[in-house]
Coordinates of C-alpha atoms in Angstrom, one line a residue:
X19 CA 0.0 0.0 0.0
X20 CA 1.3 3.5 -1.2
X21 CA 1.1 5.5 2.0
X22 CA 1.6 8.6 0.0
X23 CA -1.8 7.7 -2.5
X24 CA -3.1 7.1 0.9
X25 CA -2.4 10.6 2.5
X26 CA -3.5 12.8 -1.3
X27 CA -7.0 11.0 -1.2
X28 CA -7.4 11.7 2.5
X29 CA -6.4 15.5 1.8
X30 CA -8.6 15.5 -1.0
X31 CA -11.9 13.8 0.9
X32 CA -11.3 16.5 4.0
X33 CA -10.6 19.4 1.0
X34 CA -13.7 18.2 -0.9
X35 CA -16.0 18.4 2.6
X36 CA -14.8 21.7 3.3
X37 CA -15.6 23.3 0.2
X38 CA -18.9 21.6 0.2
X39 CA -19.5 22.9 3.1
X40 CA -18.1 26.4 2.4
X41 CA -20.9 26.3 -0.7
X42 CA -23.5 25.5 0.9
X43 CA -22.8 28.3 3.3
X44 CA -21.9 30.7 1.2
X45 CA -25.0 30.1 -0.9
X46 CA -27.5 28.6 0.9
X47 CA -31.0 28.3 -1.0
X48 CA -32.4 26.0 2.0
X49 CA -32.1 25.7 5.2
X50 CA -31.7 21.8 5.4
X51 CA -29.2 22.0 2.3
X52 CA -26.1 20.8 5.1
X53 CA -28.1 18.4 6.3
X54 CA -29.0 16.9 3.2
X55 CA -25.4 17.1 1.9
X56 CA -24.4 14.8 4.9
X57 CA -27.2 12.2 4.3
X58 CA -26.4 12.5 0.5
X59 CA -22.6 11.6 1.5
X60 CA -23.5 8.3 3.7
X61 CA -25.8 7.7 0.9
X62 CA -23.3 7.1 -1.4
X63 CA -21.0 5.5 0.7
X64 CA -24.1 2.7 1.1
X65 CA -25.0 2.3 -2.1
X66 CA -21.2 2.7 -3.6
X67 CA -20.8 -1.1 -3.3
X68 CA -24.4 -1.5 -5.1
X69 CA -23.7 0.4 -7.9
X70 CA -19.8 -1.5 -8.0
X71 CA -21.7 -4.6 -8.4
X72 CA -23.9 -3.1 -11.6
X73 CA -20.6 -1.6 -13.5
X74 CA -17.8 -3.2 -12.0
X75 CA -18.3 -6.1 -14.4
X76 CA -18.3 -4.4 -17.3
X77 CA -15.1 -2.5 -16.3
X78 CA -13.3 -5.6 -15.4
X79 CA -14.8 -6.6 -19.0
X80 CA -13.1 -4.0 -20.5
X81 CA -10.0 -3.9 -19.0
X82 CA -9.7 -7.6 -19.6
X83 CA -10.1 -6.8 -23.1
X84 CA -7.7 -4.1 -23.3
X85 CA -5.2 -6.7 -21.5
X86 CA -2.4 -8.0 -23.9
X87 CA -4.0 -11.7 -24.9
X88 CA -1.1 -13.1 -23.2
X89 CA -2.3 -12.0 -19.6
X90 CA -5.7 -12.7 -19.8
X91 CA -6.3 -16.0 -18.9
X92 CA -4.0 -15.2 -15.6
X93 CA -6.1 -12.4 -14.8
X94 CA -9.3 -14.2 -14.9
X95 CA -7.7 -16.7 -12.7
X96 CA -7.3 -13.7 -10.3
X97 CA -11.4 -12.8 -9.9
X98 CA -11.6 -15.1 -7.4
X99 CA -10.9 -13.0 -4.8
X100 CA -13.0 -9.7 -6.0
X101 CA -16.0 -13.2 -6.7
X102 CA -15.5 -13.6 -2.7
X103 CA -16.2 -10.2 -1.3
X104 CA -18.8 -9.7 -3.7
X105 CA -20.5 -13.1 -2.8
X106 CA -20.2 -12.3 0.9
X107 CA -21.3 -8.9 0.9
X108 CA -24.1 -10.3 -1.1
X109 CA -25.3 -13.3 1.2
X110 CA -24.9 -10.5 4.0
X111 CA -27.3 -8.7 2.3
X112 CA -29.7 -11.4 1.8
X113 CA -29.5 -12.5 5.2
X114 CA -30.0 -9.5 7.2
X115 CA -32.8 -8.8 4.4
X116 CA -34.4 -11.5 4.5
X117 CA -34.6 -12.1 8.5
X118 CA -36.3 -8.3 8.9
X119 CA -38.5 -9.5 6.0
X120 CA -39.6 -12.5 7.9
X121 CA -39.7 -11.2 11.2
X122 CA -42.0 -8.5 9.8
X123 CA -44.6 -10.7 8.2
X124 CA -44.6 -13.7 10.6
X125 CA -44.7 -12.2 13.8
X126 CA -48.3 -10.4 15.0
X127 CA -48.5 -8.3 17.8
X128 CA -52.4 -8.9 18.5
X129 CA -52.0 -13.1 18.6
X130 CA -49.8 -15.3 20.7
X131 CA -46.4 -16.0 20.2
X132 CA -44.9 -19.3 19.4
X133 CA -41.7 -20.1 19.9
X134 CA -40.3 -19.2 16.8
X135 CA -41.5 -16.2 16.5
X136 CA -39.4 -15.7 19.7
X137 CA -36.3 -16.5 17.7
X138 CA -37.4 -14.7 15.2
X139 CA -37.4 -11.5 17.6
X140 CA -33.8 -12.6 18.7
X141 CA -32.4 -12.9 15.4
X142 CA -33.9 -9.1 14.6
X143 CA -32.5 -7.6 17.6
X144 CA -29.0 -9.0 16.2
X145 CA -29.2 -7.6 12.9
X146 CA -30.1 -4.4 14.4
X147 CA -27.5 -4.1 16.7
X148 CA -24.7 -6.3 15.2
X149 CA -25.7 -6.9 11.2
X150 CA -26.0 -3.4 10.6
X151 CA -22.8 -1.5 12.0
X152 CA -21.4 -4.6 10.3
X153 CA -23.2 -3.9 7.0
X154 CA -21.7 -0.5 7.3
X155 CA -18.5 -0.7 7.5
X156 CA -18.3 -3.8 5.0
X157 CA -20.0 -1.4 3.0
X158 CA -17.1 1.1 3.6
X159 CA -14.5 -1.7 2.8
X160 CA -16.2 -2.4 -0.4
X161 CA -16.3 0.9 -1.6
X162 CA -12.6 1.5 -0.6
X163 CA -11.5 -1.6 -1.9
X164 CA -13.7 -1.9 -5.1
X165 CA -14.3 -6.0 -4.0
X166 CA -10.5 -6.6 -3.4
X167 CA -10.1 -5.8 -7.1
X168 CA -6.4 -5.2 -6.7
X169 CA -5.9 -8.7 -6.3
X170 CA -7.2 -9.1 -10.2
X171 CA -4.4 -5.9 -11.0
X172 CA -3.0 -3.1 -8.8
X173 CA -4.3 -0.3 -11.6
X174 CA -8.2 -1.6 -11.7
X175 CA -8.9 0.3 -8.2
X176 CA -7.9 3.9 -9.9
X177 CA -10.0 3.0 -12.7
X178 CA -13.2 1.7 -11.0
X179 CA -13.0 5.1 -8.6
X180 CA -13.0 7.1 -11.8
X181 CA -16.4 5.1 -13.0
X182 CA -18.0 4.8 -9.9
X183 CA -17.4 8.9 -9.2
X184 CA -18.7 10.1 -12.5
X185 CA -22.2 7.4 -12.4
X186 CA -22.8 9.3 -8.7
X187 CA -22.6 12.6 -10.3
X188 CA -25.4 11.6 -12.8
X189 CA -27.0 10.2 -10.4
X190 CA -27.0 13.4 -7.8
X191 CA -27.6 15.9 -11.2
X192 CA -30.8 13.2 -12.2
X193 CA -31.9 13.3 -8.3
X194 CA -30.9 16.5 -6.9
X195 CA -31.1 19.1 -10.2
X196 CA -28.1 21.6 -10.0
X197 CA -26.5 23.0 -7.0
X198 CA -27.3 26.5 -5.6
X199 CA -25.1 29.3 -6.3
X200 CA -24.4 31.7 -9.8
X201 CA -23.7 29.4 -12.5
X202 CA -20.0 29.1 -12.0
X203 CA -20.6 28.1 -8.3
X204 CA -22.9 25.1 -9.8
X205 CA -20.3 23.7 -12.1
X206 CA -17.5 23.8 -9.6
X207 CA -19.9 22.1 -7.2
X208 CA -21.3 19.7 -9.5
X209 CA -18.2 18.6 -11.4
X210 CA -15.1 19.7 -8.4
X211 CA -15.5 16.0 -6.8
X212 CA -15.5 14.4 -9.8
X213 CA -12.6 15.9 -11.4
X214 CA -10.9 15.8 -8.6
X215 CA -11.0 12.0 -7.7
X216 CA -10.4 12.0 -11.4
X217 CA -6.9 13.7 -10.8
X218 CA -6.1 11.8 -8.2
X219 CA -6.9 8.6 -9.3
X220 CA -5.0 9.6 -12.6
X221 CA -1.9 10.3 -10.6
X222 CA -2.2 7.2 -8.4
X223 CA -2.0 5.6 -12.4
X224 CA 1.1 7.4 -13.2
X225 CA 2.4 7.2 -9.7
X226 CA 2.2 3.4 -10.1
X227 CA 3.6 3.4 -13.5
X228 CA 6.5 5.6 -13.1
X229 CA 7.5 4.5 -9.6
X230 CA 7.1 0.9 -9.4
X231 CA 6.9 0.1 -13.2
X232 CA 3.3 -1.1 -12.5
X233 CA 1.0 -0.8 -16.3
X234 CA -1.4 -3.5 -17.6
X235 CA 1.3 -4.8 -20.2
X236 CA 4.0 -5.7 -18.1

């Protein structure tokens, strides 16, 4: 792990929550605006994992593809790992779905309880207090990781944070319209995290290249 990659994205995370902030502040159309930023932020850190699992195939497809022929077939032998996290983080999912699912429809307040409704109850009160901090912060991993990708090649992490930062900023334009603020203020906030986590991710890809002879033909 590259502590310095480490330390540019932190800067740039802490510099892009400031000037968020500073926005909003400086042009406030609504009241709740902050608020809605924060919830916005978690939001995407939830579903960032979701989203990975819709176009991080077709990435990987791609970057297969642009692989020299030579290095494919050891590269698909290295999706086992990225196949893991995803299948775990999915059967997480189910699990903690499907037991609120359950517990919702099968127990009734107004009749008595059998006993495994009582288990039923149990297992809720886990997934509240245990599955979902736990959902969380897999969920953090995930994003952070993109699935252990590195384990395929050290450049697909750069590449996926570029996708997966440009489909959230369609998806918050389509949701969320424009920012508040002149014009100029509306493109800087709508398109500063973007091409910013481009520019880092870009240099993490040169960084890689030039310091430890890391590229996707060698």
């Amino acid at each position: 792990m590259d502590r310095a990659v480490d330390r540019v994205q932190l800067a740039r995370t802490v510099l892009g929550a400031a000037a968020t902030i500073a926005l909003i502040l400086a042009y406030n159309v609504d009241r709740n605006r902050l608020e809605d930023a924060a919830w916005s932020g978690v939001a995407n850190l939830i579903v960032a994992p979701l989203v990975l699992l819709i176009a991080g195939p077709l990435v990987i497809v791609g970057f297969l593809y642009y692989a020299p022929s030579r290095l494919r077939p050891h590269l698909r032998s290295r999706l086992r790992a990225p196949l893991k996290a995803v299948g775990w983080y999915v059967l997480t999912l189910v699990v903690i779905s499907g037991i609120l699912a359950l517990t919702a429809q099968a127990i009734d307040v107004n009749d008595g309880r059998s006993w495994w409704e009582y288990v039923l109850g149990v297992a809720a009160i886990i997934v509240i207090v245990w599955g979902f901090p736990f959902f969380f912060m897999a969920s953090l991993y995930s994003a952070r990781s993109a699935f252990n990708s590195a384990q395929v090649h050290p450049l697909l992490p750069p590449v996926l944070t570029m996708v997966l930062v440009w489909v959230f900023a369609v998806f918050n334009l389509i949701g969320g319209g424009m920012p508040g603020g002149p014009p100029a203020v509306q493109f800087c906030s709508l398109l500063g995290g973007p091409l910013s986590v481009t520019a880092v991710s870009l240099w993490e890809l040169r960084r890689m290249r030039t310091r430890f002879g890391v590229t996707l033909h060698a």
